[in-house]
mmCIF file of C-alpha atoms in Angstrom:
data_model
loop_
_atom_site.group_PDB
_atom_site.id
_atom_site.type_symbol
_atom_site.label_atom_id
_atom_site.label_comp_id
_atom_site.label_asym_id
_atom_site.label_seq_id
_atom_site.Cartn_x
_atom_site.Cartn_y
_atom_site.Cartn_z
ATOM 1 C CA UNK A 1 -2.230 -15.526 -26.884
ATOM 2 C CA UNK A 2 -3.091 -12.047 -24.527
ATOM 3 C CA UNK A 3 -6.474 -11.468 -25.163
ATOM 4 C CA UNK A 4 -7.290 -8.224 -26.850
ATOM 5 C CA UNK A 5 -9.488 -5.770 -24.337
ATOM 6 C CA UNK A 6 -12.086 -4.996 -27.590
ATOM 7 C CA UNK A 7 -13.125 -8.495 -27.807
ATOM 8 C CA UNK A 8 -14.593 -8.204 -24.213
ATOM 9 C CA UNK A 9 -17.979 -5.769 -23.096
ATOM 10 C CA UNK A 10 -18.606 -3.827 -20.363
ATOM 11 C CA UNK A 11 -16.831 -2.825 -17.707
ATOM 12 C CA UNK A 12 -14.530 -5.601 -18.650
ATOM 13 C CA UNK A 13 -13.186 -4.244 -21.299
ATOM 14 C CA UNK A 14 -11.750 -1.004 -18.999
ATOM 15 C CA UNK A 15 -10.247 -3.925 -16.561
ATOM 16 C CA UNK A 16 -8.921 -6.304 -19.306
ATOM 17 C CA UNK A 17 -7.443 -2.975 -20.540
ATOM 18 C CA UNK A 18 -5.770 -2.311 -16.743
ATOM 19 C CA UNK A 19 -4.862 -5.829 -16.582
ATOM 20 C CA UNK A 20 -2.551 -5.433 -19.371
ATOM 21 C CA UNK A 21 -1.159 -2.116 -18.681
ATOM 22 C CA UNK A 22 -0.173 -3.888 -15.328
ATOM 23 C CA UNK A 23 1.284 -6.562 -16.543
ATOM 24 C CA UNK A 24 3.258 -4.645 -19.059
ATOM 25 C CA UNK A 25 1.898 -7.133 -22.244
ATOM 26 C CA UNK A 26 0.478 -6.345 -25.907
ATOM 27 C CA UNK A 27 -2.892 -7.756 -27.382
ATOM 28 C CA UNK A 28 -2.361 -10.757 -29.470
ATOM 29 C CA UNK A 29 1.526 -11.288 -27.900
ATOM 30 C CA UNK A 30 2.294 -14.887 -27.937
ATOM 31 C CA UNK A 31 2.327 -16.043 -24.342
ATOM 32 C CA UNK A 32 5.613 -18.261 -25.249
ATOM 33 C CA UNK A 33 7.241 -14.763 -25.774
ATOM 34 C CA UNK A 34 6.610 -13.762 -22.431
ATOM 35 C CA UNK A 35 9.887 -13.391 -20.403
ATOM 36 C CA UNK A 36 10.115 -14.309 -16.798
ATOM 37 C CA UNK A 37 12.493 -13.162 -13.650
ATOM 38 C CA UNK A 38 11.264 -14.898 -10.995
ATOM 39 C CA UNK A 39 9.797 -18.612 -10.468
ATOM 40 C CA UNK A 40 8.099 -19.784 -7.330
ATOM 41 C CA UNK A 41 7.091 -23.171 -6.587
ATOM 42 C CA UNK A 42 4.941 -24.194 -3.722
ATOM 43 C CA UNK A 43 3.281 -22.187 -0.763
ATOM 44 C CA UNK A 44 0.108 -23.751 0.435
ATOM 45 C CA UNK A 45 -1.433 -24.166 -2.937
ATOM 46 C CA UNK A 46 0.269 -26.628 -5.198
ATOM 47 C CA UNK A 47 2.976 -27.095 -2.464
ATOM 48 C CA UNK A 48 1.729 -31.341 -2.205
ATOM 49 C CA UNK A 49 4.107 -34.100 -2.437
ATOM 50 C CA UNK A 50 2.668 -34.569 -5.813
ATOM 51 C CA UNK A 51 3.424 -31.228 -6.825
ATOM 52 C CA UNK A 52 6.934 -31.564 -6.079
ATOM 53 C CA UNK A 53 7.236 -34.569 -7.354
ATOM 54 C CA UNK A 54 5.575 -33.266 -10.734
ATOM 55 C CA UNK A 55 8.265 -30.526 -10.968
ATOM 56 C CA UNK A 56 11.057 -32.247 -10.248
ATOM 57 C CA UNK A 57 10.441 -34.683 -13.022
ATOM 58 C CA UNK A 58 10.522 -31.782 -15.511
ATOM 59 C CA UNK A 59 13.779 -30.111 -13.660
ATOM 60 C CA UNK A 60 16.063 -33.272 -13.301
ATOM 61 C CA UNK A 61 19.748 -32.979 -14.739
ATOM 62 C CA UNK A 62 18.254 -29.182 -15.779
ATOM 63 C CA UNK A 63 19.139 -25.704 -14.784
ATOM 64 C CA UNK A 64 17.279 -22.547 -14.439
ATOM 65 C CA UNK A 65 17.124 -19.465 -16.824
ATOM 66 C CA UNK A 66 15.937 -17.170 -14.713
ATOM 67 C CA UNK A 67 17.168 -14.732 -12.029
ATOM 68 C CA UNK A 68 15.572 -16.574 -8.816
ATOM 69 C CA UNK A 69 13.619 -19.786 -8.650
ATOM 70 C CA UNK A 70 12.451 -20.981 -5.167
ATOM 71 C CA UNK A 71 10.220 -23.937 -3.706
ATOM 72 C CA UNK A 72 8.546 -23.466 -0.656
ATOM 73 C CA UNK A 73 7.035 -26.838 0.686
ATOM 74 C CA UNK A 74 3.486 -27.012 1.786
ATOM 75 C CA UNK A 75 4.574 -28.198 4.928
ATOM 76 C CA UNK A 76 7.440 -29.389 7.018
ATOM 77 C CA UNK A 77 6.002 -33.051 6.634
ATOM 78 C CA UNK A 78 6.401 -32.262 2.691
ATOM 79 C CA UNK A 79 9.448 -30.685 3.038
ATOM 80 C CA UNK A 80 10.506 -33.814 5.058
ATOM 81 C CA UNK A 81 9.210 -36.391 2.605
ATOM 82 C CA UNK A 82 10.759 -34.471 -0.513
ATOM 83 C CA UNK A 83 14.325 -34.832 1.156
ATOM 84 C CA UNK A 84 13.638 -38.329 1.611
ATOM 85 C CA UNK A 85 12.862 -38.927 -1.699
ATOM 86 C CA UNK A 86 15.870 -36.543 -3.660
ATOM 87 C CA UNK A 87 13.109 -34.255 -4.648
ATOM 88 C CA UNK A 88 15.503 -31.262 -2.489
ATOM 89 C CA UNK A 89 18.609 -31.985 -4.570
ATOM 90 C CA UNK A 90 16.998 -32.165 -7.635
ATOM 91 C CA UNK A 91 15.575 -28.394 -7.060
ATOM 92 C CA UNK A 92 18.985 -27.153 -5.662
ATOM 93 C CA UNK A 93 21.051 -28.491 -8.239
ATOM 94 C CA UNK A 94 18.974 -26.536 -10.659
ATOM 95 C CA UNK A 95 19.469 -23.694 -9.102
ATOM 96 C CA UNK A 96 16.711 -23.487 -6.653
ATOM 97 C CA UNK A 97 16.404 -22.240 -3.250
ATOM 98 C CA UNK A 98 14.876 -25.267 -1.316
ATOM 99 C CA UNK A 99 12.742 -23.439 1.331
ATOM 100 C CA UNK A 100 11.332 -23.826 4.749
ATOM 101 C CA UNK A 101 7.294 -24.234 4.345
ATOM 102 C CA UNK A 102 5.317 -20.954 4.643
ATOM 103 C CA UNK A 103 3.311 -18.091 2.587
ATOM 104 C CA UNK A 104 6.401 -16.744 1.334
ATOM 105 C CA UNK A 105 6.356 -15.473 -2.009
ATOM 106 C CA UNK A 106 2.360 -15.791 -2.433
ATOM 107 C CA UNK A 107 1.836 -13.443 0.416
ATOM 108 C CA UNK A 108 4.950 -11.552 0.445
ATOM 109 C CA UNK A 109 4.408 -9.950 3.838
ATOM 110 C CA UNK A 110 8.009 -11.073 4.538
ATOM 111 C CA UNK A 111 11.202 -9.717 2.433
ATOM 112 C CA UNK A 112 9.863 -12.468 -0.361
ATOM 113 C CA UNK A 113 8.763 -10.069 -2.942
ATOM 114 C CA UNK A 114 9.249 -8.637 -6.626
ATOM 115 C CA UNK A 115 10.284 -5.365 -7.228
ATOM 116 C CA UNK A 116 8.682 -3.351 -9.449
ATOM 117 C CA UNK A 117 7.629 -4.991 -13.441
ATOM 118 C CA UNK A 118 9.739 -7.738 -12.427
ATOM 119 C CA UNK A 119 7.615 -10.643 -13.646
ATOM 120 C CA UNK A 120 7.338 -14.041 -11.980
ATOM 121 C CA UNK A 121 5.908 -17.412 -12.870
ATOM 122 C CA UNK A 122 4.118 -18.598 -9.442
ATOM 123 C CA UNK A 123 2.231 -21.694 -8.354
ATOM 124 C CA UNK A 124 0.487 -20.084 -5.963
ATOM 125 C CA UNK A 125 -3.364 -18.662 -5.916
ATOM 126 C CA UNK A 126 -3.417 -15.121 -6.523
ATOM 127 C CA UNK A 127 -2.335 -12.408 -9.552
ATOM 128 C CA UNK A 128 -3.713 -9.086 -7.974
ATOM 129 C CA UNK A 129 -1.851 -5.888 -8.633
ATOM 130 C CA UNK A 130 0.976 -5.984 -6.199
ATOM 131 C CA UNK A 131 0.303 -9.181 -4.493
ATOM 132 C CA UNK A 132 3.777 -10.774 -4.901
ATOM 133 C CA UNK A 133 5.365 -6.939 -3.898
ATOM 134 C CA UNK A 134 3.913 -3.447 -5.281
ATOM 135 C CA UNK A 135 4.484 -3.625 -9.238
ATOM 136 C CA UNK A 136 5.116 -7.151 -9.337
ATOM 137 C CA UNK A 137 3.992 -8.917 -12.399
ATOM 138 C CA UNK A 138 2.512 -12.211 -11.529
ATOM 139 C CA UNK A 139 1.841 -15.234 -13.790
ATOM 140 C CA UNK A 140 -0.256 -18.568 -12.313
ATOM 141 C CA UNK A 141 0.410 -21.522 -13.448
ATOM 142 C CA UNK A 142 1.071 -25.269 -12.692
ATOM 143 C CA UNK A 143 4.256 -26.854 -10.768
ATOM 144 C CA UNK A 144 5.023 -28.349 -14.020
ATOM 145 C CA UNK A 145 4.759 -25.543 -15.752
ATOM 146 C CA UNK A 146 6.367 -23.258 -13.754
ATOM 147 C CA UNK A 147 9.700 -25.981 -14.087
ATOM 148 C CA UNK A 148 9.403 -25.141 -17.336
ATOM 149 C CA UNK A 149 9.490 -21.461 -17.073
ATOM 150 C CA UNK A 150 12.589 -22.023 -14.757
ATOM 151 C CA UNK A 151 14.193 -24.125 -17.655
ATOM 152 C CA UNK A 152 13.696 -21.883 -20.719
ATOM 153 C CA UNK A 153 13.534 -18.124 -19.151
ATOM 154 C CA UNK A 154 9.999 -17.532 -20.678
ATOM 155 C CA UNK A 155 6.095 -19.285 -20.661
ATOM 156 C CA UNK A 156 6.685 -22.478 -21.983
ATOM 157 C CA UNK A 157 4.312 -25.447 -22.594
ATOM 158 C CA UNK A 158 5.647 -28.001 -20.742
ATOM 159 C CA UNK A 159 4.486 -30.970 -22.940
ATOM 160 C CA UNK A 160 7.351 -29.521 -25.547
ATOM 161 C CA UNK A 161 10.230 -30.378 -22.936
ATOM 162 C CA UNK A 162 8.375 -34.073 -21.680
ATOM 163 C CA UNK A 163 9.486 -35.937 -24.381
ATOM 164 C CA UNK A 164 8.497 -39.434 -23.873
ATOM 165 C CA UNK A 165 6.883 -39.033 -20.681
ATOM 166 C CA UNK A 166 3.255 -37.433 -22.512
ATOM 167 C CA UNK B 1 -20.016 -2.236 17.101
ATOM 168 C CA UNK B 2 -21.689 0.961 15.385
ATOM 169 C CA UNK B 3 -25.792 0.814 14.614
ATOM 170 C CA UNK B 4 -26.268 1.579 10.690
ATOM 171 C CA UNK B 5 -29.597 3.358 10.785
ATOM 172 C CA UNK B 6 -29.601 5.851 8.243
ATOM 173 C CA UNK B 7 -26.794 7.777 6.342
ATOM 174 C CA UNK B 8 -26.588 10.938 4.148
ATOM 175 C CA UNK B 9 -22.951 11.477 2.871
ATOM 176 C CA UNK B 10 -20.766 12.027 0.215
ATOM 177 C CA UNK B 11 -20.507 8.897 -2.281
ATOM 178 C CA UNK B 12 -17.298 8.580 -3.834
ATOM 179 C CA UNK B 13 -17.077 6.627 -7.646
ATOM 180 C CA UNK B 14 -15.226 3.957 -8.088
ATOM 181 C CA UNK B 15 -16.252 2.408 -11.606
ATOM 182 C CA UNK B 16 -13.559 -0.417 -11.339
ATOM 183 C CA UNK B 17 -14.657 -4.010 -11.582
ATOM 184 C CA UNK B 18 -13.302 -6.681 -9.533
ATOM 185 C CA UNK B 19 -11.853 -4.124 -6.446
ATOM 186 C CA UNK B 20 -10.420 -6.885 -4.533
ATOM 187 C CA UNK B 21 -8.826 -7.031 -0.861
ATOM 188 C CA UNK B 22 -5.161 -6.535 -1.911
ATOM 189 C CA UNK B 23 -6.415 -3.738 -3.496
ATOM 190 C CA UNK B 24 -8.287 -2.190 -0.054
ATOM 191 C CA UNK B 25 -5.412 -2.981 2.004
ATOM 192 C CA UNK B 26 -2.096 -4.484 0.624
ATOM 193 C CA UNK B 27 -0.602 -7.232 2.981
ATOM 194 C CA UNK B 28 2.284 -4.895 4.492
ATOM 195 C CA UNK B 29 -0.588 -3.760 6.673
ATOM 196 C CA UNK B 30 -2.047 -7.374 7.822
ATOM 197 C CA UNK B 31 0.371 -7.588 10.546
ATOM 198 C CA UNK B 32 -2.002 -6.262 13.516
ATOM 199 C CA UNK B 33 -5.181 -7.525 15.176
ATOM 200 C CA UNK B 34 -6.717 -3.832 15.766
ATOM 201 C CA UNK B 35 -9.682 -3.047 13.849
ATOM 202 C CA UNK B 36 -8.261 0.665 13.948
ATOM 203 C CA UNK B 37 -5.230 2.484 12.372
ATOM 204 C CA UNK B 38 -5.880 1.380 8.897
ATOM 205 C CA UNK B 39 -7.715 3.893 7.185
ATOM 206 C CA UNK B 40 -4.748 5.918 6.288
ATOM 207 C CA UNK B 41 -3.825 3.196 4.035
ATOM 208 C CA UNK B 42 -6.869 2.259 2.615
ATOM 209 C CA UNK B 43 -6.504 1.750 -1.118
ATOM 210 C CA UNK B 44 -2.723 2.096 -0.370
ATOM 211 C CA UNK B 45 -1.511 1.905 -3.624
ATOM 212 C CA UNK B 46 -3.629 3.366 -5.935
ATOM 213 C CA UNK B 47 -3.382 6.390 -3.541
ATOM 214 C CA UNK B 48 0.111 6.969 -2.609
ATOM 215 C CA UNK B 49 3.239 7.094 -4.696
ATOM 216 C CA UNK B 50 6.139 4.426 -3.196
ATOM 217 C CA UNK B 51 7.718 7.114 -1.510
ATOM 218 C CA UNK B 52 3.943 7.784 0.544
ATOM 219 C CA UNK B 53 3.206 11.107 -2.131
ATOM 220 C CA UNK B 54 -0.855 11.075 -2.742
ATOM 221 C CA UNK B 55 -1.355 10.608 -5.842
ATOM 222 C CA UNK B 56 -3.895 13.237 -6.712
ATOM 223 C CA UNK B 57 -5.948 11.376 -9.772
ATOM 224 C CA UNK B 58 -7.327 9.208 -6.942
ATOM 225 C CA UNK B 59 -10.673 9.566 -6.058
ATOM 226 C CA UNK B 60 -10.328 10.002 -2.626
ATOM 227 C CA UNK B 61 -7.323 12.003 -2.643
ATOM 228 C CA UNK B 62 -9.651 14.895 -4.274
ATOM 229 C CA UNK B 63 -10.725 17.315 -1.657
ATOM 230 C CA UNK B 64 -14.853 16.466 -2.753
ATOM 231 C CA UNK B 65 -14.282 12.984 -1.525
ATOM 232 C CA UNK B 66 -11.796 12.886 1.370
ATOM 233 C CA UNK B 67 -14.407 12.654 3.739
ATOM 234 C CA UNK B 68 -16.913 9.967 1.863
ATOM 235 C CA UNK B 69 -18.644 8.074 3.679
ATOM 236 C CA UNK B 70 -20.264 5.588 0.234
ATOM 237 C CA UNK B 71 -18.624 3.782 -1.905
ATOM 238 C CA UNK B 72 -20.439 3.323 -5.393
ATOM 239 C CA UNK B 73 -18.123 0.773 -7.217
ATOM 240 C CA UNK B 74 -18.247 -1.906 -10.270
ATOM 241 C CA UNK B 75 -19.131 -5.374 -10.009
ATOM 242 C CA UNK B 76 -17.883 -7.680 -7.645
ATOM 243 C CA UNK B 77 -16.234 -5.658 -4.851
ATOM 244 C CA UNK B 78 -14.488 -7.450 -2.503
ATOM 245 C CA UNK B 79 -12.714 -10.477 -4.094
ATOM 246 C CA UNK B 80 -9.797 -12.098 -3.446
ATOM 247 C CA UNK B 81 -8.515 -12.858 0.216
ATOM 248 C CA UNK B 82 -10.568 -13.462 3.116
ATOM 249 C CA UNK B 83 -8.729 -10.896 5.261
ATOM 250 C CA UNK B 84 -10.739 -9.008 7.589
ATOM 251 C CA UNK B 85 -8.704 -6.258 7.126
ATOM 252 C CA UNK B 86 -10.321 -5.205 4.147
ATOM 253 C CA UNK B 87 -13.768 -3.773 5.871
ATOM 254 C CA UNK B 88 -11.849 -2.870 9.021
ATOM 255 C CA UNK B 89 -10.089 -0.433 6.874
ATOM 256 C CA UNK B 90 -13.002 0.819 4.887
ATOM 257 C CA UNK B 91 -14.281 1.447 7.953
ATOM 258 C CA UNK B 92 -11.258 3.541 9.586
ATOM 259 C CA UNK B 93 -11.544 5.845 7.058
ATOM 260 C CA UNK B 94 -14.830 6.617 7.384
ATOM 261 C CA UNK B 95 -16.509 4.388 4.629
ATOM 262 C CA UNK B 96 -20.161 3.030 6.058
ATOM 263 C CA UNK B 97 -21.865 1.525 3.141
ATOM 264 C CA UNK B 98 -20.306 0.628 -0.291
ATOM 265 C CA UNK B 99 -23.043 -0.108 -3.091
ATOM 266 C CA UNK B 100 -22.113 -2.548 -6.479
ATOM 267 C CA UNK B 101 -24.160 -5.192 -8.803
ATOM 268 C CA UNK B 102 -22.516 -7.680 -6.601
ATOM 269 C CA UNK B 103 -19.860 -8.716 -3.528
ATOM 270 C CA UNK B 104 -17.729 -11.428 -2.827
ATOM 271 C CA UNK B 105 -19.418 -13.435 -0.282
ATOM 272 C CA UNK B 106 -16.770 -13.332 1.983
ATOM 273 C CA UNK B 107 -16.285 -9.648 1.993
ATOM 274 C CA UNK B 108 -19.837 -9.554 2.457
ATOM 275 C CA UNK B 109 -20.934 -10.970 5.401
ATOM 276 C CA UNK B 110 -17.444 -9.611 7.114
ATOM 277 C CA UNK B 111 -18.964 -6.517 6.416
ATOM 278 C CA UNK B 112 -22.477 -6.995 8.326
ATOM 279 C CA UNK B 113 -20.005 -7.884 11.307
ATOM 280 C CA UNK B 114 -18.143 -4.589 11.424
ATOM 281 C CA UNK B 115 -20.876 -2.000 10.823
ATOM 282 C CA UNK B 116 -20.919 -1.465 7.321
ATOM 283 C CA UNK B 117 -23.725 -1.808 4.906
ATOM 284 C CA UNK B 118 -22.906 -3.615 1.641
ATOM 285 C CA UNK B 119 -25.941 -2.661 -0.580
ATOM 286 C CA UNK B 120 -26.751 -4.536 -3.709
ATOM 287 C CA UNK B 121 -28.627 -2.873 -7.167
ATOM 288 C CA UNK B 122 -29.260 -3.876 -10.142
ATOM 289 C CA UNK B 123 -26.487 -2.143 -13.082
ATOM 290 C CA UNK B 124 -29.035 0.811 -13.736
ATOM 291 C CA UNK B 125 -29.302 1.780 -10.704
ATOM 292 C CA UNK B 126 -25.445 1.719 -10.447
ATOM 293 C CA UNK B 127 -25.151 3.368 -13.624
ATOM 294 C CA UNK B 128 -27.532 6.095 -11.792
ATOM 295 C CA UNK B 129 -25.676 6.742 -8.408
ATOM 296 C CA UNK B 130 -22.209 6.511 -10.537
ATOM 297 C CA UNK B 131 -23.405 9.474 -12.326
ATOM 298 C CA UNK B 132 -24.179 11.154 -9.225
ATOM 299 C CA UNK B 133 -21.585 10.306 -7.259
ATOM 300 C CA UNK B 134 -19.526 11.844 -9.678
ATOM 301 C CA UNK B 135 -20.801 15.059 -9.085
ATOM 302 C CA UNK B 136 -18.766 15.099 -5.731
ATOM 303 C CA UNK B 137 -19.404 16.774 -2.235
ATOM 304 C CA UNK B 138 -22.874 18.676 -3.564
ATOM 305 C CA UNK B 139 -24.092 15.235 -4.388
ATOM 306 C CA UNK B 140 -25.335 13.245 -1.319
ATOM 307 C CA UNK B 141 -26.615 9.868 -0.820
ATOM 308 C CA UNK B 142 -29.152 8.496 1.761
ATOM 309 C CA UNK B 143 -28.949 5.172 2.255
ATOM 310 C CA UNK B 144 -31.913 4.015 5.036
ATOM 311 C CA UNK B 145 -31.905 0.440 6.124
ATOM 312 C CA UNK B 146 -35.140 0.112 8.131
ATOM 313 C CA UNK B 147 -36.715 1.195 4.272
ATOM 314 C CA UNK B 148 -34.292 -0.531 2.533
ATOM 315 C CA UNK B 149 -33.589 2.185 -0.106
ATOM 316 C CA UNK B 150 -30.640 4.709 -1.698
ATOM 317 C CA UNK B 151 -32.136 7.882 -2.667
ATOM 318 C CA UNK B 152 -29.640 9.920 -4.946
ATOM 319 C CA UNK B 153 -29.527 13.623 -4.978
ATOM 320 C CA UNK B 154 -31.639 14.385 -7.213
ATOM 321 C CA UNK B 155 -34.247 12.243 -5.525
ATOM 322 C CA UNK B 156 -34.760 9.153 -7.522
ATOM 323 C CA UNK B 157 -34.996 6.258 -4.814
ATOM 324 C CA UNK B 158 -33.253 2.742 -5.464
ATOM 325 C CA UNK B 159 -35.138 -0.225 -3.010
ATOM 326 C CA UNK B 160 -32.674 -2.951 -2.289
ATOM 327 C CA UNK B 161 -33.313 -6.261 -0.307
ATOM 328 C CA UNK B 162 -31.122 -7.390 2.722
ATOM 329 C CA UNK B 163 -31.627 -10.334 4.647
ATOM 330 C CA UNK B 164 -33.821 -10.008 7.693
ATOM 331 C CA UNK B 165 -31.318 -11.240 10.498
ATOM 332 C CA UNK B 166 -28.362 -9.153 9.077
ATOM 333 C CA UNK B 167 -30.542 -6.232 8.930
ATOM 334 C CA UNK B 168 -31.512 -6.703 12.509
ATOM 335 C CA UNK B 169 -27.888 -6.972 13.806
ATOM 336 C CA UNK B 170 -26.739 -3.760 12.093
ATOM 337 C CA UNK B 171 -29.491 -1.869 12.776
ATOM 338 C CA UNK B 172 -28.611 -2.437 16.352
ATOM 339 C CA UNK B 173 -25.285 -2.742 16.232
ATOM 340 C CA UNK B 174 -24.521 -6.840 17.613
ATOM 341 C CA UNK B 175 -21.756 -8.317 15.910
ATOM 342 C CA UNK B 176 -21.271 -11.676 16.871
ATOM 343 C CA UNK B 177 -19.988 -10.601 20.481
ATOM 344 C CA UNK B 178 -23.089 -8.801 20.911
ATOM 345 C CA UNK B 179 -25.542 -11.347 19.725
ATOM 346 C CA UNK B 180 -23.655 -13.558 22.098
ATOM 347 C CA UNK B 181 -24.111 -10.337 24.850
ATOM 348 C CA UNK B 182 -27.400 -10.302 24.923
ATOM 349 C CA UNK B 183 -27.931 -13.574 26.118
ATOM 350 C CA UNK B 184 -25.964 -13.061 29.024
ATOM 351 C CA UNK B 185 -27.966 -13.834 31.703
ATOM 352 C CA UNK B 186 -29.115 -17.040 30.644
ATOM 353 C CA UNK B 187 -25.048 -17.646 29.986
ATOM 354 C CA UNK B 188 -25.198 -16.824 33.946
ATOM 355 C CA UNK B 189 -27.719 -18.861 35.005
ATOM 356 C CA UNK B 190 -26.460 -21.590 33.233
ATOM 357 C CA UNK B 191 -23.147 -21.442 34.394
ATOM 358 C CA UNK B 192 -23.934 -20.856 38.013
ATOM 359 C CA UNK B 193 -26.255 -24.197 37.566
ATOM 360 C CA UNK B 194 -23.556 -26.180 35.919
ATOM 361 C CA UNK B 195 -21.128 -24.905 38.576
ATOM 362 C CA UNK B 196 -23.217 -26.462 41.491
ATOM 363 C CA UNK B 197 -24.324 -29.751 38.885
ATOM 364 C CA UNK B 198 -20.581 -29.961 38.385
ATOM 365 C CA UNK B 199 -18.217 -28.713 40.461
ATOM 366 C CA UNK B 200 -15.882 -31.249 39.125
ATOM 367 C CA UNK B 201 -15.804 -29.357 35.304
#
């Protein structure tokens, strides 16, 4: 649930208030409601073998809902090792771009960015205003769960689409 | 680098908690190694418009604070990326000293290396200086290092602590290049005995 700026004190309660201007949500919306454009996988945070692993699991024989979904390995010895294992084909026939490692989309000094309100479920470390592009809209979350944004087009709770493998 | 002795100037208010670095300078602007240049897009875009319009709300878009020197801001200025940007840009634009409950540590100590005071008080205080900082260019601040205080305008005087060694490198102005400096002779000496110990290395 989005937290509601009046249950906060302080000089929290002005940047709770910002936050959610920002990020375009209501007080009390249901996070599962919460629509998303853009999912990016990987960078240096959560960009491991594990990680990869983790999301493919979730993604296999699945395809994306959303406008652009993109792993970036979190290096080229990951990248390497993910090929190896089918990890790469898994994430491209989902509709992933499978991408070379770098800051990409966490960063987005290069021309990986969000345009303005677009929103964007990212495994990578930081939500400041305009850190994934000016405007952009930026949700953090796990590898796993960011599959499962990439599956259903909104926040989802992963555990709902594991099925036997909780 | 610049000595930080003393400084009377205009403080601009930024109530805002949490000011982090993408905030101070977005990443478009990370791409060069000089410490100068950046000041013009300090706080890039909470002052400008996408097409580069100044948005006039901003605080230091408002003709009482385009030439501040302080920053009084909420708690924990600073967060966020390591990027050394951040003070480098502060300082471009003029900013010397930015005062707040607390920093990110980071931030912090970059600051101390580029000539800029990072003063921590207690939320009264802040609360006090806010207030006067909001008064705008008749309201000036003096912030005095070798006392170790912030006196506002209308003379009530804040005492803050600073460590001992950073206070000693910005009142002289040695980053670490200058620490380093003034050892140089005995960096000679050393090196012309090592030379003739071993001419081999």
């Amino acid at each position: 649930m989005v937290p509601n700026p009046a249950d906060f004190t302080g000089g929290k309660v002005e940047a709770v208030q910002r936050s959610l201007d920002y990020m375009g949500l209501k007080p009390g919306q249901k996070l599962s409601e919460i629509e998303i454009d853009t999912v990016f996988i990987g960078s240096c945070t959560n960009g491991r073998i594990e990680d990869l692993r983790a999301a493919a699991a979730i993604l296999k024989g699945k395809k994306i809902a959303v406008k652009r979904a993109m792993v970036v390995p979190g290096s080229g010895l990951v990248r390497a090792q993910a090929e190896e294992e089918g990890l790469a084909q898994i994430f491209l026939d989902a509709g992933f771009e499978w991408r070379l490692a770098g800051c990409s989309m966490c960063l987005a000094m290069n021309p990986d960015q969000l345009a303005p309100g677009e929103r964007c479920a990212a495994t990578s470390n930081r939500n400041f205003e305009g850190r994934q592009g000016r405007g952009g809209r930026t949700h953090l979350l796990s590898p796993a769960m960011a599959a499962a944004a990439a599956i259903t087009g909104r926040l989802t709770d992963v555990r709902t689409l594991m099925g036997e493998m909780v | 680098m610049e000595k930080f002795t003393t400084l009377t100037g205009i403080a601009a208010p930024m109530p805002l908690v949490n000011i982090d670095t993408d905030m101070i300078i977005p990443k478009q602007f990370l791409k060069t190694i000089a410490r100068t240049g950046l000041g013009k897009n300090l706080f890039d875009e909470m002052r400008y418009t996408l097409d580069g319009a100044e948005i006039p709300g901003f605080v230091l878009n408002q003709p009482a604070y385009r030439k501040s020197q302080i920053l009084v801001a909420g708690d924990n200025f600073g967060c966020g990326s390591s990027r050394e940007h951040a003070p480098w840009a502060l300082l471009d634009f003029g900013i010397r000293c930015v005062i707040s409950t607390s920093f990110a540590d980071i931030f912090f100590n970059n600051c101390f290396k580029n000539g800029i005071l990072p003063v921590v008080l207690p939320q009264a205080a802040i609360d006090h200086l806010m207030d006067d900082a909001r008064k705008g260019e008749n309201a000036r601040l003096t912030v005095d290092l070798e006392s170790q205080t912030v006196t506002a305008s209308d003379g009530t005087t804040f005492a803050f602590e600073v460590d001992a060694f950073k206070k000693h490198c910005l009142m002289n102005g040695l980053d670490d290049i200058g620490l380093t400096m003034e050892k140089a002779s005995a960096i000679d000496t050393y090196e012309a005995k090592a030379a003739t110990l071993r001419p081999w290395a």
